[in-house]
Amino acid sequence: MSKKLLLFILLLVIGFSYLPLLRSDFVDFDDYNYIVNNPHVNSGMSKINLVWAFTSFHAANWHPLTWLSHMLDVEIFGLNPAGHHLINLLLHLCNVIVLFMILNYLTGSFWKSLVVAAIFGLHPINVETVAWISQRKSVLSSLFFLLSVWAYAAYVKKPHPARYGVLLVFFVFGLMAKPIIISLPFVLLLIDFWPLNRISLANRDPKVVWRLIIEKVPLLLFSIISCFITFFAQMRGGAVVSLRTFPLYTRFANSITSYLMYMLRIVVPRHLCAYYPYPDKNEYLPALLAFLGLTIVTVILIRKREEHPWLITGWLWFLGILIPVAGIVQIGGQATADRYTYMPMIGLLISATWEADYNIQKLHLNKTIPVFSVSMLIMLFSFLSRRQSGYWHDGKTLFEHTLSVTKDNYYTHSLLGNALFREGKLEGALKHYSKALEIEPRFEPAYYNKGLVLYYLNRRDEALSMLKQATIKTPDNADIYHVLGWIYREMGRDSLAIKYFQKSISYNPKLYESHCDLGEEYEKNDNIFKALFHFSEAVRLQPDSARAYDNIAALYVRLRKVDLAIEKYEQALGRVADRWELYNNLGNIFLDIGRTSQAISLYSSAIKTAPEQAMPYYNRGRAYILINKPVKAIDDFRNAVLTDPKYIKAHYYLGKVLEAKGDKDSAMIHFQTAEYLKSIP
């Protein structure tokens, strides 16, 4: 069997293992924040979105290349999750291929390189990185990391500034996808030791070592710049957890034990899940023992560096790449995360594979045994990865699985509540938000989420109580005040509604919905100019917003500035051509000023855009009456009542036209229907 065919079969096996992803949905675990509800991403590529990608710290990150890749997905696949999953999988397959080619290029060992690539490609701990659409940043940055290593190997073989330039470009691209690869200069020094053998153990000339370190300085400078940008982005986005929440000694203890947890999951991949909660209290004795164990292993491998150089190289690869995500700078509330092992585990796989081969050669073992063992391991990992991929089918499945393999996981209870809320299962969502607060009463988002669910369950008093608790927990959360404004508006307490919408905007002046709602409150209370200001702000914040344009145009109609109202509707239709309300409302203006033919054209566009809506049929029917086309009017009124049988005005007008045509019996039916509908409370 040819070597190329073997590699092709491996890729097919990996693709088969991840096949369930192509039937999977977005999950309410960053996917909605990153893609589905992100107007800069879900609208695809544009000049505005391109600028945003390079200037935004959205989601407490600066990774413009990742944003561009998501935008490109939307251009190709829209918001069909299968396409987004497919790109993640293809990037993972690219990483497998590049990893194999690097190892084969550096060592000339086809079989060992293939084994490392196979286990990396199929290990179930990597499913999270591939299956989670929002982790595009990990698979993309890893590809550039591996390409950087390959470019470095080519540069070492034939040094030239252009080749070093290629290395820099790949590295910068990787940092712009996800800054986790900042440890590349350190990894390249490890490769200098083995397998490139640029640092000779026999001749430890300090000048040689310094020359190799200086060679990495440009890369190191980019790493430092990336660290500053990332820390600033995460501080600004509130992602960095304070020392009061997780003290420094607790972080050190967790970071040391996390190394052992990662190694355990790589060796025995059981109970893998999306979120591992931070322990209530850290046991410092296990952390101390873990530190001693890691130190002893490191010392032993350093001593074996001459005969077994791959051991210390792979070990330090694993330890070094994990440092940025070990938890000293704590991002989020998780203790560990499977996605953090995606690149680090390669070091352990290299060490284990080369050491196993060394011992097989030394003991002159029959090669059938290792071939059989590796084949069984690949089959096992393929099965486990396929099963693990299935858990990422949707948010509900993922979070239910996570709760089944962890304890006291308040954050996942909240995530499951979000998933159920999105499905409209409000009672289920309420149960999990309540459970989250029962486990961790300090978990602030659950107060808001629970209050929101209570509001939708029409339990207003409980919702108000919960949301007011939420304002105490997070007094600067604009969304809470926005929902309080909703509730008071529904209760007819306009002054309180205005107060809370104003407060929402004071904490987040870019909250489009609050500007719209506050503008509508001002309009209702005849404060026209304040309403106009907030509708104009809404348009500025979301230039593609039909609602804000519609509100401004309606205000101009009230002010008898019809030309300005028409201008606003035409601006809106130039940006949002798929909103039937805009065509319908502009048609109403033209109908009122006697431009009936234009009104009919606009109503027709509204019907074409949304044939399931009754109002455009009704309005076009009225227009046909004005130009004495009763047959067409009858057709439109009939379509209106067929679309909405409870449309009183449509029944009444249909009755009038039928009566005028002499069909008094049919007319009477519609008059009676209209009267009956009016009598219903």
XYZ file of N, CA and C in Angstrom, residues 404-551:
444
model
N -24.099 15.662 33.189
C -24.087 14.243 33.577
C -22.705 13.764 34.013
N -21.645 14.490 33.646
C -20.286 14.037 33.981
C -19.553 15.003 34.915
N -20.261 16.045 35.405
C -19.655 16.971 36.365
C -20.615 17.183 37.525
N -20.100 17.791 38.597
C -20.927 18.065 39.772
C -20.959 19.568 40.056
N -22.087 20.011 40.607
C -22.232 21.412 41.035
C -21.785 22.383 39.948
N -22.217 22.110 38.738
C -21.781 22.900 37.578
C -22.816 23.992 37.302
N -22.773 25.043 38.115
C -23.789 26.101 38.019
C -23.752 26.796 36.660
N -22.565 26.964 36.105
C -22.453 27.676 34.830
C -23.141 26.888 33.713
N -22.984 25.582 33.713
C -23.626 24.763 32.678
C -25.130 24.702 32.882
N -25.582 24.731 34.129
C -27.040 24.841 34.360
C -27.572 26.108 33.694
N -26.819 27.201 33.826
C -27.235 28.457 33.197
C -27.224 28.341 31.674
N -26.189 27.682 31.122
C -26.107 27.495 29.667
C -27.267 26.632 29.157
N -27.603 25.582 29.919
C -28.731 24.734 29.523
C -30.033 25.531 29.607
N -30.129 26.395 30.609
C -31.288 27.282 30.691
C -31.398 28.162 29.455
N -30.257 28.694 28.987
C -30.255 29.517 27.768
C -30.740 28.716 26.562
N -30.249 27.470 26.444
C -30.628 26.630 25.303
C -32.124 26.331 25.329
N -32.666 26.027 26.514
C -34.101 25.742 26.635
C -34.929 27.003 26.389
N -34.435 28.129 26.857
C -35.120 29.402 26.625
C -35.211 29.685 25.129
N -34.125 29.416 24.409
C -34.108 29.641 22.966
C -35.117 28.736 22.265
N -35.358 27.543 22.817
C -36.335 26.615 22.242
C -37.763 26.932 22.687
N -37.923 27.922 23.554
C -39.253 28.272 24.048
C -39.720 27.419 25.212
N -38.818 26.618 25.795
C -39.172 25.766 26.938
C -38.885 26.537 28.225
N -39.803 27.448 28.549
C -39.551 28.421 29.606
C -39.497 27.787 30.993
N -40.370 26.833 31.260
C -40.371 26.199 32.589
C -39.058 25.448 32.818
N -38.568 24.761 31.774
C -37.286 24.061 31.885
C -36.144 25.030 32.103
N -36.177 26.148 31.387
C -35.131 27.164 31.549
C -35.146 27.713 32.971
N -36.348 27.993 33.486
C -36.484 28.520 34.845
C -35.891 27.563 35.873
N -36.137 26.285 35.674
C -35.611 25.262 36.591
C -34.087 25.307 36.649
N -33.444 25.433 35.502
C -31.974 25.397 35.485
C -31.363 26.717 35.956
N -32.017 27.848 35.687
C -31.517 29.109 36.244
C -31.616 29.081 37.769
N -32.723 28.525 38.267
C -32.899 28.422 39.722
C -31.840 27.506 40.323
N -31.532 26.409 39.626
C -30.509 25.476 40.109
C -29.132 26.142 40.124
N -28.853 26.943 39.105
C -27.568 27.652 39.063
C -27.421 28.561 40.278
N -28.498 29.273 40.636
C -28.439 30.178 41.787
C -28.398 29.409 43.103
N -29.004 28.241 43.114
C -28.952 27.406 44.322
C -27.513 26.960 44.593
N -26.792 26.588 43.526
C -25.404 26.135 43.679
C -24.472 27.306 43.973
N -24.682 28.406 43.237
C -23.793 29.567 43.384
C -24.625 30.855 43.410
N -25.031 31.293 44.614
C -25.874 32.498 44.726
C -25.180 33.767 44.217
N -23.863 33.725 44.045
C -23.139 34.911 43.560
C -23.067 34.965 42.037
N -23.652 33.980 41.366
C -23.557 33.926 39.905
C -24.525 34.946 39.300
N -23.995 36.091 38.932
C -24.811 37.249 38.575
C -25.700 37.058 37.343
N -25.208 36.457 36.230
C -26.071 36.371 35.035
C -27.375 35.617 35.257
N -27.390 34.679 36.213
C -28.596 33.875 36.416
C -29.750 34.717 36.954
N -29.465 35.781 37.692
C -30.534 36.652 38.194
C -31.259 37.316 37.022
N -30.481 37.837 36.087
C -31.088 38.473 34.908
C -31.858 37.455 34.071
N -31.230 36.302 33.817
C -31.874 35.281 32.977
C -33.162 34.766 33.612
N -33.112 34.545 34.915
C -34.315 34.060 35.605
C -35.411 35.124 35.569
N -35.025 36.380 35.774
C -36.005 37.468 35.703
C -36.638 37.571 34.330
N -35.841 37.383 33.279
C -36.350 37.451 31.912
C -37.356 36.331 31.645
N -37.046 35.121 32.106
C -37.965 33.989 31.920
C -39.266 34.237 32.675
N -39.162 34.726 33.897
C -40.373 35.020 34.671
C -41.241 36.056 33.964
N -40.588 37.018 33.320
C -41.330 38.031 32.547
C -42.100 37.367 31.414
N -41.436 36.479 30.668
C -42.109 35.816 29.550
C -43.177 34.829 30.022
N -43.086 34.387 31.282
C -44.117 33.517 31.855
C -45.266 34.335 32.459
N -45.231 35.653 32.233
C -46.254 36.572 32.752
C -46.316 36.597 34.275
N -45.200 36.302 34.919
C -45.097 36.401 36.382
C -44.351 37.707 36.686
N -45.066 38.813 36.450
C -44.401 40.119 36.437
C -43.803 40.510 37.777
N -44.553 40.278 38.851
C -44.055 40.692 40.167
C -42.764 39.955 40.512
N -42.745 38.639 40.242
C -41.529 37.859 40.503
C -40.388 38.317 39.591
N -40.748 38.640 38.338
C -39.729 39.104 37.389
C -39.120 40.416 37.866
N -39.977 41.351 38.313
C -39.476 42.632 38.814
C -38.557 42.437 40.013
N -38.956 41.562 40.926
C -38.141 41.287 42.115
C -36.773 40.726 41.727
N -36.774 39.755 40.814
C -35.524 39.123 40.407
C -34.635 40.097 39.647
N -35.232 40.903 38.775
C -34.442 41.847 37.987
C -33.873 42.955 38.866
N -34.602 43.344 39.891
C -34.064 44.353 40.806
C -32.916 43.783 41.637
N -32.989 42.488 41.963
C -31.827 41.844 42.586
C -30.640 41.837 41.624
N -30.961 41.634 40.343
C -29.900 41.618 39.326
C -29.206 42.971 39.232
N -29.987 44.071 39.390
C -29.361 45.404 39.319
C -28.432 45.644 40.509
N -28.698 44.987 41.618
C -27.807 45.099 42.782
C -26.519 44.316 42.527
N -26.679 43.123 41.923
C -25.509 42.273 41.641
C -24.633 42.871 40.547
N -25.292 43.372 39.481
C -24.545 43.963 38.356
C -25.186 45.298 38.000
N -24.871 46.342 38.756
C -25.545 47.634 38.559
C -25.234 48.318 37.232
N -24.246 47.815 36.492
C -23.892 48.455 35.217
C -24.335 47.643 34.005
N -25.259 46.690 34.219
C -25.745 45.854 33.124
C -26.939 46.528 32.451
N -26.707 47.082 31.264
C -27.744 47.841 30.554
C -28.944 46.978 30.184
N -28.720 45.695 29.891
C -29.819 44.818 29.466
C -30.877 44.668 30.554
N -30.443 44.658 31.814
C -31.402 44.501 32.923
C -32.369 45.687 32.950
N -31.828 46.887 32.846
C -32.675 48.085 32.870
C -33.597 48.123 31.651
N -33.100 47.602 30.538
C -33.918 47.562 29.326
C -35.156 46.689 29.544
N -34.973 45.512 30.143
C -36.112 44.612 30.396
C -37.051 45.219 31.433
N -36.502 45.878 32.447
C -37.369 46.571 33.414
C -38.219 47.620 32.710
N -37.625 48.306 31.743
C -38.390 49.269 30.949
C -39.530 48.612 30.204
N -39.270 47.446 29.616
C -40.334 46.686 28.918
C -41.514 46.440 29.845
N -41.171 45.913 31.047
C -42.229 45.498 31.974
C -43.074 46.695 32.380
N -42.415 47.799 32.740
C -43.177 48.976 33.169
C -43.974 49.572 32.015
N -43.481 49.449 30.796
C -44.252 49.926 29.640
C -45.522 49.101 29.490
N -45.414 47.774 29.626
C -46.591 46.910 29.512
C -47.595 47.186 30.628
N -47.082 47.614 31.788
C -47.959 47.913 32.922
C -48.582 49.305 32.795
N -48.208 50.041 31.720
C -48.753 51.376 31.504
C -48.112 52.444 32.361
N -46.974 52.126 32.978
C -46.282 53.091 33.838
C -45.162 53.734 33.019
N -45.579 54.673 32.173
C -44.663 55.244 31.178
C -43.472 55.958 31.798
N -43.689 56.662 32.897
C -42.582 57.423 33.498
C -41.471 56.482 33.967
N -41.861 55.339 34.561
C -40.855 54.363 34.993
C -40.201 53.683 33.788
N -40.998 53.427 32.751
C -40.426 52.827 31.540
C -39.358 53.751 30.960
N -39.679 55.051 30.865
C -38.712 56.024 30.340
C -37.473 56.070 31.222
N -37.666 56.036 32.539
C -36.534 56.085 33.480
C -35.566 54.920 33.241
N -36.121 53.706 33.085
C -35.244 52.538 32.942
C -34.622 52.452 31.545
N -35.350 52.883 30.517
C -34.727 52.928 29.188
C -33.577 53.941 29.173
N -33.779 55.076 29.852
C -32.710 56.076 29.952
C -31.503 55.502 30.691
N -31.770 54.769 31.760
C -30.682 54.190 32.546
C -29.929 53.142 31.731
N -30.674 52.366 30.941
C -30.055 51.375 30.067
C -29.075 52.048 29.110
N -29.514 53.151 28.511
C -28.664 53.873 27.556
C -27.472 54.516 28.260
N -27.661 54.947 29.507
C -26.547 55.576 30.231
C -25.407 54.594 30.459
N -25.740 53.299 30.617
C -24.700 52.290 30.809
C -24.184 51.722 29.493
N -25.038 51.758 28.475
C -24.598 51.276 27.158
C -25.228 52.150 26.077
N -24.566 53.264 25.724
C -25.132 54.178 24.717
C -25.291 53.548 23.335
N -24.713 52.363 23.140
C -24.798 51.711 21.828
C -25.897 50.658 21.762
N -26.750 50.629 22.781
C -27.816 49.623 22.807
C -28.975 50.090 21.935
N -28.995 49.580 20.725
C -29.953 50.001 19.701
C -31.404 49.860 20.173
N -31.732 48.705 20.782
C -33.121 48.456 21.173
C -33.613 49.476 22.198
N -32.724 49.899 23.105
C -33.139 50.871 24.124
C -33.452 52.218 23.497
N -32.668 52.616 22.500
C -32.959 53.874 21.803
C -34.321 53.788 21.105
N -34.600 52.661 20.437
C -35.906 52.493 19.773
C -37.050 52.549 20.776
N -36.903 51.797 21.876
C -37.982 51.738 22.867
C -38.185 53.084 23.547
N -37.083 53.773 23.873
C -37.212 55.077 24.510
C -37.838 56.077 23.539
N -37.447 56.024 22.280
C -38.047 56.893 21.271
C -39.542 56.669 21.155
N -39.967 55.404 21.182
C -41.400 55.104 21.081
C -42.159 55.603 22.306
N -41.513 55.535 23.484
C -42.154 56.078 24.690
C -42.320 57.593 24.576
N -41.271 58.262 24.106
C -41.360 59.722 23.938
C -42.426 60.090 22.900
N -42.504 59.316 21.813
C -43.506 59.582 20.773
C -44.918 59.435 21.348
N -45.103 58.394 22.144
C -46.412 58.147 22.752
C -46.828 59.296 23.669
N -45.810 59.918 24.283
C -46.075 61.029 25.200
C -45.901 62.391 24.528
N -45.928 62.378 23.169
C -45.887 63.606 22.350
C -44.610 64.421 22.520
N -43.546 63.779 22.957
C -42.258 64.468 23.026
C -41.515 64.152 21.722
N -41.956 64.786 20.644
C -41.566 64.404 19.294
C -40.073 64.549 19.053
N -39.492 65.655 19.520
C -38.096 65.913 19.177
C -37.132 64.977 19.927
N -37.471 64.628 21.178
C -36.658 63.623 21.881
C -36.801 62.256 21.208
N -38.014 61.959 20.769
C -38.236 60.693 20.056
C -37.393 60.659 18.790
N -37.396 61.762 18.051
C -36.632 61.833 16.805
C -35.141 61.640 17.065
N -34.646 62.219 18.166
C -33.222 62.071 18.513
C -32.871 60.596 18.720
N -33.683 59.886 19.487
C -33.348 58.487 19.805
C -33.551 57.570 18.598
N -34.547 57.838 17.756
C -34.688 57.045 16.535
C -33.487 57.275 15.611
N -33.016 58.521 15.562
C -31.850 58.830 14.722
C -30.607 58.124 15.250
N -30.461 58.051 16.579
C -29.345 57.310 17.176
C -29.432 55.828 16.820
N -30.664 55.297 16.845
C -30.856 53.884 16.498
C -30.415 53.620 15.057
N -30.754 54.535 14.145
C -30.337 54.390 12.743
C -28.817 54.456 12.628
N -28.205 55.363 13.406
C -26.745 55.485 13.364
C -26.073 54.200 13.848
N -26.661 53.601 14.886
C -26.079 52.381 15.451
C -26.314 51.166 14.561
N -27.497 51.110 13.942
C -27.816 49.996 13.045
C -28.413 50.559 11.752
N -27.546 50.921 10.809
C -28.031 51.540 9.566
C -28.960 50.652 8.753
N -28.976 49.356 9.041
C -29.856 48.447 8.304
C -31.131 48.134 9.077
N -31.481 48.987 10.022
C -32.634 48.728 10.883
C -33.916 49.289 10.280
N -34.850 48.428 9.928
C -36.136 48.863 9.375
C -36.971 49.572 10.440
N -36.896 49.076 11.680
C -37.740 49.616 12.754
C -37.455 51.100 12.994
N -36.176 51.470 13.063
C -35.827 52.856 13.364
C -36.232 53.785 12.217
N -35.988 53.370 10.968
C -36.402 54.179 9.817
C -37.916 54.372 9.816
N -38.628 53.287 10.101
C -40.092 53.332 10.109
C -40.594 54.332 11.148
N -39.959 54.318 12.328
C -40.358 55.244 13.389
C -40.084 56.699 13.011
